[in-house]
Coordinates of C-alpha atoms and ligand atoms in Angstrom, one line a residue:
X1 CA 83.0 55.8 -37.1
X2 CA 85.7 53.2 -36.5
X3 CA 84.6 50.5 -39.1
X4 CA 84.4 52.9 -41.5
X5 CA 87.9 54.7 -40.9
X6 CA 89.2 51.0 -41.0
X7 CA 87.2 50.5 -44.1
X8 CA 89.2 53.1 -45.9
X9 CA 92.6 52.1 -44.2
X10 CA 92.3 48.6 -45.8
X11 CA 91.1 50.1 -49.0
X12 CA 94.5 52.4 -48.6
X13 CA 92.3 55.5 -49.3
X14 CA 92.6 56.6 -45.7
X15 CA 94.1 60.3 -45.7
X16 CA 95.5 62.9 -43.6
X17 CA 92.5 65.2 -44.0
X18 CA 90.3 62.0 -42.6
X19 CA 92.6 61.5 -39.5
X20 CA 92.7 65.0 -38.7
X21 CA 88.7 65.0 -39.0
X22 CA 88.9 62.5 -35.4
X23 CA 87.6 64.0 -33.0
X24 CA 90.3 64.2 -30.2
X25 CA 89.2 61.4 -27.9
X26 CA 88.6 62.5 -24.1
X27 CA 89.9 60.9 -20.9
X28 CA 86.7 59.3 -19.2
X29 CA 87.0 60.7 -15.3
X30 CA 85.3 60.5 -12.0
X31 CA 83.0 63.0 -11.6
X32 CA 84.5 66.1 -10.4
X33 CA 82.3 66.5 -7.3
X34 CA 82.1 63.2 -6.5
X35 CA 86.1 62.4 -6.7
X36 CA 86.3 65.1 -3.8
X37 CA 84.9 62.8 -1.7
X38 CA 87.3 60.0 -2.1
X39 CA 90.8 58.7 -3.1
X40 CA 90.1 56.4 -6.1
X41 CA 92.1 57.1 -9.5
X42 CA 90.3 60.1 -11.3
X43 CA 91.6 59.2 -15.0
X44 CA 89.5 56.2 -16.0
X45 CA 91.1 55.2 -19.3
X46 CA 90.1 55.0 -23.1
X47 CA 87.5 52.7 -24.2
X48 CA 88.9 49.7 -26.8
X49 CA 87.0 51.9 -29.6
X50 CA 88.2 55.4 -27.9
X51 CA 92.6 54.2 -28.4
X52 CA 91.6 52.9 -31.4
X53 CA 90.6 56.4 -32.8
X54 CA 92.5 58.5 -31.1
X55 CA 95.8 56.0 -32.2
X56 CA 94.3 56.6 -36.1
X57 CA 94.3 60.1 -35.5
X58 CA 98.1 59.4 -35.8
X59 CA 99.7 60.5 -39.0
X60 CA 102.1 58.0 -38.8
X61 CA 104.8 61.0 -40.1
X62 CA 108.1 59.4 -41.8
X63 CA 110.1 61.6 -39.3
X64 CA 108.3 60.8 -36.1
X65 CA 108.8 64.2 -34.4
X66 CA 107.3 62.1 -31.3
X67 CA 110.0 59.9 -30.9
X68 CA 112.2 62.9 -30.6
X69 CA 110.6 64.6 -27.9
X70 CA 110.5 61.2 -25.6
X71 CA 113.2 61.0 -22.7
X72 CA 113.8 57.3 -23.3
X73 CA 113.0 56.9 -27.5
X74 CA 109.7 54.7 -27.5
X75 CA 108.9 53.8 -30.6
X76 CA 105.9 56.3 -30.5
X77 CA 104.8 56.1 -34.6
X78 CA 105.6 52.1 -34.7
X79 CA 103.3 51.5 -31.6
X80 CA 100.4 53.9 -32.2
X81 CA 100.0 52.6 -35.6
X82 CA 99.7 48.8 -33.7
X83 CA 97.2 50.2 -31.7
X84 CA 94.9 51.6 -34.4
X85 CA 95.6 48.2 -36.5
X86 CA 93.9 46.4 -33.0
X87 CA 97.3 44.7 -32.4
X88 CA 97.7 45.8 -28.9
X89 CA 100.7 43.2 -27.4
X90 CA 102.6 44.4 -30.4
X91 CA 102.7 48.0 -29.2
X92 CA 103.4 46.9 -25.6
X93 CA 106.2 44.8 -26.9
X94 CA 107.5 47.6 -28.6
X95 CA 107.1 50.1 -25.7
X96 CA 108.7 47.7 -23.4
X97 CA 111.6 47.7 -25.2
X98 CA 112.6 51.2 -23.7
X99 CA 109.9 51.5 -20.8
X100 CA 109.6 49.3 -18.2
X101 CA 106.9 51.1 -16.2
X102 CA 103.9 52.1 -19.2
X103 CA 101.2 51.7 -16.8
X104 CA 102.9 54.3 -14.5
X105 CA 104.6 56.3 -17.1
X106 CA 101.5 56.5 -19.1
X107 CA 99.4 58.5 -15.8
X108 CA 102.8 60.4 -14.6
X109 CA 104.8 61.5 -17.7
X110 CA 104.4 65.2 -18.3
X111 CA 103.7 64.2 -22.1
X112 CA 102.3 67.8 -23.4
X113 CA 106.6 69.2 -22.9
X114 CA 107.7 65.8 -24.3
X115 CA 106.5 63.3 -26.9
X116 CA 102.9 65.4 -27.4
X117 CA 104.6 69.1 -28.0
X118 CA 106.5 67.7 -31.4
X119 CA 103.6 65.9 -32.4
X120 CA 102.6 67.0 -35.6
X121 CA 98.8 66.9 -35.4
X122 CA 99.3 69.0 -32.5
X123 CA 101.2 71.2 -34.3
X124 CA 98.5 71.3 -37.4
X125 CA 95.9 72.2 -34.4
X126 CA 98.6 74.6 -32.7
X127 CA 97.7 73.2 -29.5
X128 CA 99.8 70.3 -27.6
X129 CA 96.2 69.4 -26.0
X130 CA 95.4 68.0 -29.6
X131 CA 98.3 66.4 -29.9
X132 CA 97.6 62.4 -30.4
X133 CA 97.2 61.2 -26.7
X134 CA 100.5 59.3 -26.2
X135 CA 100.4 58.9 -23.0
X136 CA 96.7 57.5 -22.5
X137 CA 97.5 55.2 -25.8
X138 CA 100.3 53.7 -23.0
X139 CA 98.5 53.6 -20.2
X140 CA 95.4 51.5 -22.5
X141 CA 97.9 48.5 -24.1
X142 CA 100.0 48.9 -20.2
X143 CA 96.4 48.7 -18.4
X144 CA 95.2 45.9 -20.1
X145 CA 97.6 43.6 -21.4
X146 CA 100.8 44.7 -18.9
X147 CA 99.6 41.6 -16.7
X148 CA 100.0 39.2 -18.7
X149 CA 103.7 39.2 -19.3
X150 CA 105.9 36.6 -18.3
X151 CA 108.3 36.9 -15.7
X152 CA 111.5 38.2 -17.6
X153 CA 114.1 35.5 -17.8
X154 CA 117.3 35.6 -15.8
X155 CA 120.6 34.4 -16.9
X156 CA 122.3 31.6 -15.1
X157 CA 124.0 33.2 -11.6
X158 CA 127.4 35.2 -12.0
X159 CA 128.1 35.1 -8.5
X160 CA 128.4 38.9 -8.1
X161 CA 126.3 41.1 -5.8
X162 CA 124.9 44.2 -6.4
X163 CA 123.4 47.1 -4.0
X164 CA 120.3 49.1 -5.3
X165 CA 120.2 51.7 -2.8
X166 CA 116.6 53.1 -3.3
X167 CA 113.5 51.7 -4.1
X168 CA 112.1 54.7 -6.6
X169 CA 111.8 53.9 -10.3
X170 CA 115.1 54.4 -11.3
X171 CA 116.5 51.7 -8.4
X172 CA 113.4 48.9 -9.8
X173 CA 114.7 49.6 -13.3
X174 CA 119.0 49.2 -12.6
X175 CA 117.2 46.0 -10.3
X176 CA 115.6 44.3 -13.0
X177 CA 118.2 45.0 -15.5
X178 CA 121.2 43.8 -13.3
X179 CA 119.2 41.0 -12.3
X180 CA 118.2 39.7 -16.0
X181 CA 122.2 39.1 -16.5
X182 CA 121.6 37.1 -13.6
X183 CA 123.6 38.8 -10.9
X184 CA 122.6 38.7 -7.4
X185 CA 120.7 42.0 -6.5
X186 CA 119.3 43.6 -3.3
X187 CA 117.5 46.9 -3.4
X188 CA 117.9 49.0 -0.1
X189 CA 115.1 51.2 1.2
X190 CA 114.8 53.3 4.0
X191 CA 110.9 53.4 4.3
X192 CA 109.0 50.9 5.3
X193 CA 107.8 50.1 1.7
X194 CA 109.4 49.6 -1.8
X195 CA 108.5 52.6 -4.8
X196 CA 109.9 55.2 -3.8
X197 CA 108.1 58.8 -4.9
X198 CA 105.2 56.5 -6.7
X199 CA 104.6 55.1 -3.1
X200 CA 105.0 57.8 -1.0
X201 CA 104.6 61.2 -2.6
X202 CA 102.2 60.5 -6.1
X203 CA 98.6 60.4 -4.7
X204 CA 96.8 57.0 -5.0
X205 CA 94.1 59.3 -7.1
X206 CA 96.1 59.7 -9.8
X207 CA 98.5 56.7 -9.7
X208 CA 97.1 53.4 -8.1
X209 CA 99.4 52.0 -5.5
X210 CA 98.7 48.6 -6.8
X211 CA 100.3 49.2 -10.1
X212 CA 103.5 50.0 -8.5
X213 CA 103.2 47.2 -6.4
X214 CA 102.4 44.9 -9.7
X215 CA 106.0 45.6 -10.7
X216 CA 108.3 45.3 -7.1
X217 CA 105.8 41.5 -7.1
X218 CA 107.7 41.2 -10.8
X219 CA 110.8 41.9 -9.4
X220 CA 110.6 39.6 -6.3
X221 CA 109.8 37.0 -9.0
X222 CA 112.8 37.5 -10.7
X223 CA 114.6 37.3 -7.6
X224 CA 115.5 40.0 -6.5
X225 CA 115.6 40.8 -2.8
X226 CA 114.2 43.7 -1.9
X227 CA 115.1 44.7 2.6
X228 CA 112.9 48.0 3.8
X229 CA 113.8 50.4 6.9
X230 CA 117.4 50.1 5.7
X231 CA 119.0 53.7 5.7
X232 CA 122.4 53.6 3.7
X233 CA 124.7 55.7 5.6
X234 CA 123.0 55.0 8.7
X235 CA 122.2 51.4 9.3
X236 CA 125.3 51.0 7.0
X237 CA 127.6 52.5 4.8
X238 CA 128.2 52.3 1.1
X239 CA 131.7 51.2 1.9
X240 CA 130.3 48.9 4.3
X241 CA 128.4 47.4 1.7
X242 CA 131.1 47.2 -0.9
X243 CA 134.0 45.8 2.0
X244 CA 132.3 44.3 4.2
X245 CA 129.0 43.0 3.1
X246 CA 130.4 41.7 -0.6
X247 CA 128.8 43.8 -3.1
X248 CA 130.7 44.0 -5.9
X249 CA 128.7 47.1 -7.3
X250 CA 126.2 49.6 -6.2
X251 CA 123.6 52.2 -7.3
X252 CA 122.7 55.3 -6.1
X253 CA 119.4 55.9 -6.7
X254 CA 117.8 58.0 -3.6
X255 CA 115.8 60.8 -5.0
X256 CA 115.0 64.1 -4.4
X257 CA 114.0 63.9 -0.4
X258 CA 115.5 66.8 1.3
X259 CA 112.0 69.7 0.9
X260 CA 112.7 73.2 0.5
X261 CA 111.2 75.8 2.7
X262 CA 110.6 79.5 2.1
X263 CA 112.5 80.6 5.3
X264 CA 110.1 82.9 6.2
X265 CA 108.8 83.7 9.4
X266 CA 105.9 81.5 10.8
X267 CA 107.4 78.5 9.3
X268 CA 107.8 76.7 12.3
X269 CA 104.1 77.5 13.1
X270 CA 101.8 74.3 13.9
X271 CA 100.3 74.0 10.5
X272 CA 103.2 74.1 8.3
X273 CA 104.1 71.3 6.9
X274 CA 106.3 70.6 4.2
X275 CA 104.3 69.3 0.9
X276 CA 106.5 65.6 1.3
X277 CA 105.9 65.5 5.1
X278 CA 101.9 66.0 4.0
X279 CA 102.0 63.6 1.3
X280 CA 104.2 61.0 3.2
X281 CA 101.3 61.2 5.8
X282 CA 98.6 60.9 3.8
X283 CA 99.8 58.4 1.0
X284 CA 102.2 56.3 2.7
X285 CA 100.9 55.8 6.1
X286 CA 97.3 56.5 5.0
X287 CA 96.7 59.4 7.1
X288 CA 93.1 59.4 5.4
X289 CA 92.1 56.4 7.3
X290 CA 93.0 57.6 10.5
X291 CA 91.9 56.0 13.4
X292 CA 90.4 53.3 10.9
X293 CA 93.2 51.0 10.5
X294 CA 96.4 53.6 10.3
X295 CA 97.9 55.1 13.3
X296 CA 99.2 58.2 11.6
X297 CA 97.2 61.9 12.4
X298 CA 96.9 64.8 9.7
X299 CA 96.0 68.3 10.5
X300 CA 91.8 68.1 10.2
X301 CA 91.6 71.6 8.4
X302 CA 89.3 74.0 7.0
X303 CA 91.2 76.4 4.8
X304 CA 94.6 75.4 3.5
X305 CA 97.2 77.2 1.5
X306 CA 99.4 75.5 -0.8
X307 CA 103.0 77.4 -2.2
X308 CA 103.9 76.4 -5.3
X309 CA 102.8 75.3 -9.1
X310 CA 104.5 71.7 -9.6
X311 CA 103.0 68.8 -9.7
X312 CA 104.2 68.6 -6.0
X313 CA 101.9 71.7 -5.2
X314 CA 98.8 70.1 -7.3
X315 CA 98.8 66.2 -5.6
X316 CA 99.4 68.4 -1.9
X317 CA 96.0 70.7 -3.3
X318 CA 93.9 67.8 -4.2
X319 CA 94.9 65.8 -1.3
X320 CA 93.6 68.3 1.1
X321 CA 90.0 68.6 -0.4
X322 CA 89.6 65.1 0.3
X323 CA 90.8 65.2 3.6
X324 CA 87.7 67.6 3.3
X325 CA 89.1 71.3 3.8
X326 CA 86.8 73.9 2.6
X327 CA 88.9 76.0 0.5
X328 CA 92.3 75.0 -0.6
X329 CA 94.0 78.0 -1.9
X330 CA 96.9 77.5 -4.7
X331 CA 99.1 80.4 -4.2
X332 CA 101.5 80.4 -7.2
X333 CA 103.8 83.8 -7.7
X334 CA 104.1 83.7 -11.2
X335 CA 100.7 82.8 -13.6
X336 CA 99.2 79.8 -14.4
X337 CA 100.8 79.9 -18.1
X338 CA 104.3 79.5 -16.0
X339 CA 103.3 76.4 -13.7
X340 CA 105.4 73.7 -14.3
X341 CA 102.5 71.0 -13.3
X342 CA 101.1 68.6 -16.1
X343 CA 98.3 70.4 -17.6
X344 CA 96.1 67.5 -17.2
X345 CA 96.4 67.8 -13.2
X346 CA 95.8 72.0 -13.3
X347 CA 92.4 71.3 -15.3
X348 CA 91.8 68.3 -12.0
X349 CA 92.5 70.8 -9.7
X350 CA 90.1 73.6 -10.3
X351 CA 87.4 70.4 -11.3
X352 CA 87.8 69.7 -7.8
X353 CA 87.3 73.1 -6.5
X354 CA 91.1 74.4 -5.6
X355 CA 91.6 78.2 -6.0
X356 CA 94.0 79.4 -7.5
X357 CA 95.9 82.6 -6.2
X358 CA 98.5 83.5 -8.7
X359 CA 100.6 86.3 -8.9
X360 CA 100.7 86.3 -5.0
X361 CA 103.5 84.9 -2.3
X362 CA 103.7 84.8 1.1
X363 CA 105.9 87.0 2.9
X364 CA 104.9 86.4 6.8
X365 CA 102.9 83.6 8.1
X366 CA 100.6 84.3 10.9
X367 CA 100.2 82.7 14.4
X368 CA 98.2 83.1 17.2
X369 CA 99.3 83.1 21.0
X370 CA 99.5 79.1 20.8
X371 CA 101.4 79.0 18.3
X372 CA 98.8 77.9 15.4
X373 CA 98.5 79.3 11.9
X374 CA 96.1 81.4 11.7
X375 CA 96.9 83.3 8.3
X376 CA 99.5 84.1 5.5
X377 CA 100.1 87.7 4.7
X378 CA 101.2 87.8 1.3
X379 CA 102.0 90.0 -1.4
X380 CA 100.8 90.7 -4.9
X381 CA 103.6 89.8 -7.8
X382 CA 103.4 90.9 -11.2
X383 CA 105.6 89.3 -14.3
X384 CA 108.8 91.2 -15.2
X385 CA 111.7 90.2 -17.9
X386 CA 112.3 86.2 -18.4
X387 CA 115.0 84.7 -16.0
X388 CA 117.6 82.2 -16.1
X389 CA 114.4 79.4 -16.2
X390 CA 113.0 81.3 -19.6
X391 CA 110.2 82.2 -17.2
X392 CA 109.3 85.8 -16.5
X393 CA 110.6 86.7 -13.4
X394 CA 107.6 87.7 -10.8
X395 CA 108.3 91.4 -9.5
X396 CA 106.7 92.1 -5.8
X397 CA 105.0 95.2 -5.8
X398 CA 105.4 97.1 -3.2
X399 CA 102.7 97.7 -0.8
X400 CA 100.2 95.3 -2.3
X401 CA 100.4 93.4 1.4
X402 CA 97.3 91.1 2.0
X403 CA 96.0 88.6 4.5
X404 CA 94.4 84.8 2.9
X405 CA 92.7 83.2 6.4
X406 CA 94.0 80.0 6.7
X407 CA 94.6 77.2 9.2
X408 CA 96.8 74.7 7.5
X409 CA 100.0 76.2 5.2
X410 CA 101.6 73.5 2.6
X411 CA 105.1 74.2 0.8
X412 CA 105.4 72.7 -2.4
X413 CA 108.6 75.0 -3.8
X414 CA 111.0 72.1 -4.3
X415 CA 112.8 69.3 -3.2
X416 CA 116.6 69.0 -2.9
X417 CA 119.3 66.0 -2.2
X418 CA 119.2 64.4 1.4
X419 CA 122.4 65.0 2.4
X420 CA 123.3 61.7 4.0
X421 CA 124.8 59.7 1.3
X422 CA 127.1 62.7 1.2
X423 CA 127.9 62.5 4.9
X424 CA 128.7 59.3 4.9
X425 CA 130.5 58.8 1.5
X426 CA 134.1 59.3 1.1
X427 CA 135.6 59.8 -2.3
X428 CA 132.2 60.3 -3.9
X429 CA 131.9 64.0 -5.8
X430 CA 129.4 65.9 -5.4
X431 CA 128.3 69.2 -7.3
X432 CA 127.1 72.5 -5.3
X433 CA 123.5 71.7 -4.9
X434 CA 124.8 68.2 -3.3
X435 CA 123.7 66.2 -6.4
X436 CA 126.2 63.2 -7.3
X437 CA 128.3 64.0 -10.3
X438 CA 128.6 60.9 -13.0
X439 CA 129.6 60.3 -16.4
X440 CA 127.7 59.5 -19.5
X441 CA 127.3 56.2 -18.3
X442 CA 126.0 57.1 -14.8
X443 CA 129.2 56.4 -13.6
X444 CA 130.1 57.8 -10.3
X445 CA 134.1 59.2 -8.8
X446 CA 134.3 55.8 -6.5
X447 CA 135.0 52.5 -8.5
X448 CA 131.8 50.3 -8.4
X449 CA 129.8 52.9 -7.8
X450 CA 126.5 54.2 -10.4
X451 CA 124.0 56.7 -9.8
X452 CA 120.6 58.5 -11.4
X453 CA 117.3 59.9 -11.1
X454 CA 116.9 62.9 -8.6
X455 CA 120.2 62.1 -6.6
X456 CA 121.8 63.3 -9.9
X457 CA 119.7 65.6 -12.0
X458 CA 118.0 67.3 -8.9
X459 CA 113.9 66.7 -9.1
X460 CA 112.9 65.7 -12.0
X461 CA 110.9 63.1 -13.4
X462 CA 110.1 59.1 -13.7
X463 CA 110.7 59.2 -16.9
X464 CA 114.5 60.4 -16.8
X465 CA 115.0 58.6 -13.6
X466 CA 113.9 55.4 -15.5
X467 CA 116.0 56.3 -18.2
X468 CA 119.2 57.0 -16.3
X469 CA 118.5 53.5 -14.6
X470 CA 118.7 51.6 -17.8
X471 CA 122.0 53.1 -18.6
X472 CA 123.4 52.2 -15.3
X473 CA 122.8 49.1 -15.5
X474 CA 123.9 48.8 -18.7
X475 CA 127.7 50.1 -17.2
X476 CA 127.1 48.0 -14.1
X477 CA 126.3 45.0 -16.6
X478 CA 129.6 45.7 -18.2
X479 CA 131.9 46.5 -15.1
X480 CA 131.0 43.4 -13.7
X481 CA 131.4 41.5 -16.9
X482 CA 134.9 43.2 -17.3
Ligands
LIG501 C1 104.5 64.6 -5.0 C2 105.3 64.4 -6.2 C3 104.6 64.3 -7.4 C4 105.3 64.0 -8.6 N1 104.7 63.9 -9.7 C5 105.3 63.6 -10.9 C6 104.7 63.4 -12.1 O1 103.5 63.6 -12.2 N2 105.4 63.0 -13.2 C7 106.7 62.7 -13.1 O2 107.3 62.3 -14.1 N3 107.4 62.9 -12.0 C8 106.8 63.3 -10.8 N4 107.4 63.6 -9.7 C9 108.9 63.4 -9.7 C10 109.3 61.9 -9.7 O3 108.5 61.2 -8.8 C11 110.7 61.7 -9.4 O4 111.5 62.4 -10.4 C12 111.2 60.2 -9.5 O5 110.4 59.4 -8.6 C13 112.6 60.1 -9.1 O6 113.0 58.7 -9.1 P1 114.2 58.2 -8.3 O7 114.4 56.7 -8.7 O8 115.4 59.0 -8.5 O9 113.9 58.2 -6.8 P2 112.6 58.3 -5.8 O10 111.4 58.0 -6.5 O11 112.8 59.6 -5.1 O12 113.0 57.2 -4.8 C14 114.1 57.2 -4.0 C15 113.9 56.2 -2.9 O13 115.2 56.1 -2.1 C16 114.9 56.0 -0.7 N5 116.0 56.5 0.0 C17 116.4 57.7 0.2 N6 117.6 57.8 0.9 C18 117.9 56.5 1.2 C19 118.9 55.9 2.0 N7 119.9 56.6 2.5 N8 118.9 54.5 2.1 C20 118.0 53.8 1.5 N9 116.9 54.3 0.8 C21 116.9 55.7 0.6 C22 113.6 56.8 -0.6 O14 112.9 56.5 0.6 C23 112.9 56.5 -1.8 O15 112.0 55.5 -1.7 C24 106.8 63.9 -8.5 C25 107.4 64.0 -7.3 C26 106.7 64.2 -6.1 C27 107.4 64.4 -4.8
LIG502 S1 104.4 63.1 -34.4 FE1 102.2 62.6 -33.8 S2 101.3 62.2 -35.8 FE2 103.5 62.0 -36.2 S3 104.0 59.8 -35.8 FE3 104.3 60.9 -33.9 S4 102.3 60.6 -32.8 FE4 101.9 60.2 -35.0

């Protein structure tokens, strides 16, 4: 099918009604049985001949809706049409102009609300899910020609310093940026390892851990000096830092840490965890090799429920049926048509065998006389009139009380800004959900000082975290040129 679709493109008789007749090409996956078994990525990645069709399904539209709906402006058209002529380090070259993470971006991004709902073809189908696969075109050129990039080329030294407090993607983006104009950069993190959410909170099933570590090797290459269990604001302060320690600039880039919790009773039952604390666990200190090389213990458990319908709420879900639970229980108070998780990881979900409760929420949760979950009563929800969100607003009705036996209770309802950095930072303005208030240019109230990513936009995603980065360091760029 691919010779002869290239046949007709070189004869320029290649038309829509042709590219719409592609088939939309399919993800290859580990089988969904199999995958519950272990921790190895489930997305497998497109063939050579599989990008190649799915990039010609690409109508290469003069407007490039696409480009519109992307946080950071990829030249989507420009690099899918590389990819269908076979010239794949042209379309990483091109993505890499505004994306420094593909290979990450290209598993994480929730593409379906961005670059894929504008897509045209998508629209022609009325379905995002046939949109051209943007994001699996990224992660092919990222996957397999990402590693043979050069180091990026750093100016001669300026002789100023600058603090990256924060290893997530926005802190490696401001770090490679600052450091190409060839300043001298250190990035600050509190755990024990650099990545930040990709390390510790995104499952290695769904995004590698080497791939993040590919890019802090690429910034250690560059130079750029990277010092873990460092906790700005305790080990020391951002004013330390700035006049004590000789930074001449710093950015904030410190997530989204703080979880939520439903304040319920029972939540201080052994069994509840928050969705981070479960993650952290498993991902970071590889809980799932317990006793086998890691010295960090997970609940062993047989039937979990998870609150929530994030992403947060799907990694916790597929975490615990391979830490080999029995039934994992999704509990979700609005419907599945409301969850904010990617699509792609809801369809991975039930694959592996999560249930999905939805239109039900806990109200109580349920110990025994040592202090053990041993239940969740919860309560049946129906949809009423859209909220402030757009979503409909899900109505408890009254007397609908049930009991889910469980043993292990996960909250995935949110994340919210640690608020250290707050504590321990003078002069530095804060809104009322303790998120750091900037400019346009990620400028923060204290000179010297830039932030972005979750600190600032409360949780949200790589994508606008990267984004943010590469306009602070823009600004930092130009403060410390000024
Ligand atoms: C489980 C989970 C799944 C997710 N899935 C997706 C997804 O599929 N797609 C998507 O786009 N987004 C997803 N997100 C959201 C996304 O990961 C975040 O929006 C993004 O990582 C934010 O980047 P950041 O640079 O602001 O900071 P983070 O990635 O949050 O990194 C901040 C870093 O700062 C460190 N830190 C905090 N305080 C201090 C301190 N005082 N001193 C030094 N270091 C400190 C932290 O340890 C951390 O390493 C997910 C989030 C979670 C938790
Ligand atoms: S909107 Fe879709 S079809 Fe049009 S250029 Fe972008 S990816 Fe191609």
């Amino acid at each position: 099918m691919l010779k002869e679709l290239l046949e007709k493109q070189n004869a320029g008789t290649l038309k829509a009604k042709d590219r719409y007749e592609i088939p939309a090409q399919d993800m290859p996956a580990q089988d969904g049985t199999e995958r519950r078994e272990n921790m190895n990525e489930v997305a497998l990645g497109y063939t050579e001949t599989q990008a190649r069709l799915e990039a010609m399904r690409c109508l290469q539209c003069r407007n490039a809706p696409c480009m519109e709906g992307c946080p950071v402006r990829i030249r989507i058209r420009e690099f899918v049409t590389a990819i269908a002529n076979g010239s794949f380090e042209e379309a990483l070259a091109i993505i890499k102009e505004n994306s420094l993470l593909p290979a990450v971006c290209g598993r994480v991004c929730p593409q379906e609300v961005q670059c894929q709902e504008t897509c045209t073809v998508g629209k022609k189908f009325k379905d995002p899910e046939k949109s051209v696969s943007i994001g699996r075109l990224e992660r092919y050129v990222a996957d397999r020609f990402g590693k043979q990039g050069e180091t990026p080329k750093v100016a001669p030294p300026t002789g100023k310093k600058v603090a990256i407090i924060g290893s997530g993607p926005g802190g490696i983006v401001v770090a490679a940026d600052v450091r190409r104009a060839g300043h001298d950069v250190t990035v600050f993190e509190a755990f024990h390892k650099p990545g930040g959410v990709m390390i510790y909170g995104i499952p290695e099933f769904r995004l590698p851990k080497s791939i993040v570590q590919e890019e802090i090797d690429v910034l250690e290459k560059m130079g750029v000096k990277i010092t873990c269990n460092f906790i700005v604001g305790r080990t020391r302060t951002i004013e330390q830092l700035m006049t004590e320690d000789g930074f001449d600039a710093v950015y904030v880039g410190v997530g989204a840490g703080l979880p939520k919790f439903m304040n319920i009773d029972g939540e201080q039952l052994v069994g509840v965890y928050s969705a981070n604390e479960y993650l952290t666990r498993a991902n970071l200190m590889k809980a799932y090799q317990f006793g086998k090389g890691s010295d960090t213990p997970i609940a062993v458990s047989k039937n979990v429920a998870v609150l929530g319908g994030g992403n947060v709420a799907m990694d916790a879900a597929r975490m615990a049926v391979r830490l080999g639970a029995e039934n994992v229980y999704l509990v979700y108070r609005r419907s599945e048509k409301e969850m904010p998780a990617r699509i792609e990881e809801v369809h991975h979900a039930k694959e592996e065998g999560v249930q999905f409760r939805t239109l039900q929420n806990p109200q109580r949760i349920l110990g025994d006389e040592k202090g053990n979950v041993v239940g969740a009563e919860c309560l049946k929800y129906e949809l009423g009139e859209p909220d402030d969100s757009g979503r409909r607003r899900p109505v408890p009705i009254k007397g609908s009380e049930f009991v889910i036996d469980v043993d292990t209770v996960i909250v995935a309802i949110g994340n919210g800004a640690n608020p250290l950095i707050q504590q321990t930072t003078p002069g530095l303005e804060f809104n009322k959900w303790g998120n750091i208030v900037v400019d346009e240019k990620c400028k923060t109230s204290l000179q010297g000082v830039y932030a972005g990513g979750d600190i600032v936009l409360g949780a949200a995603t790589v994508i606008l975290a990267m984004g943010q980065g590469r306009i602070a360091a823009a600004a930092i760029n130009q403060y410390l040129k000024d």
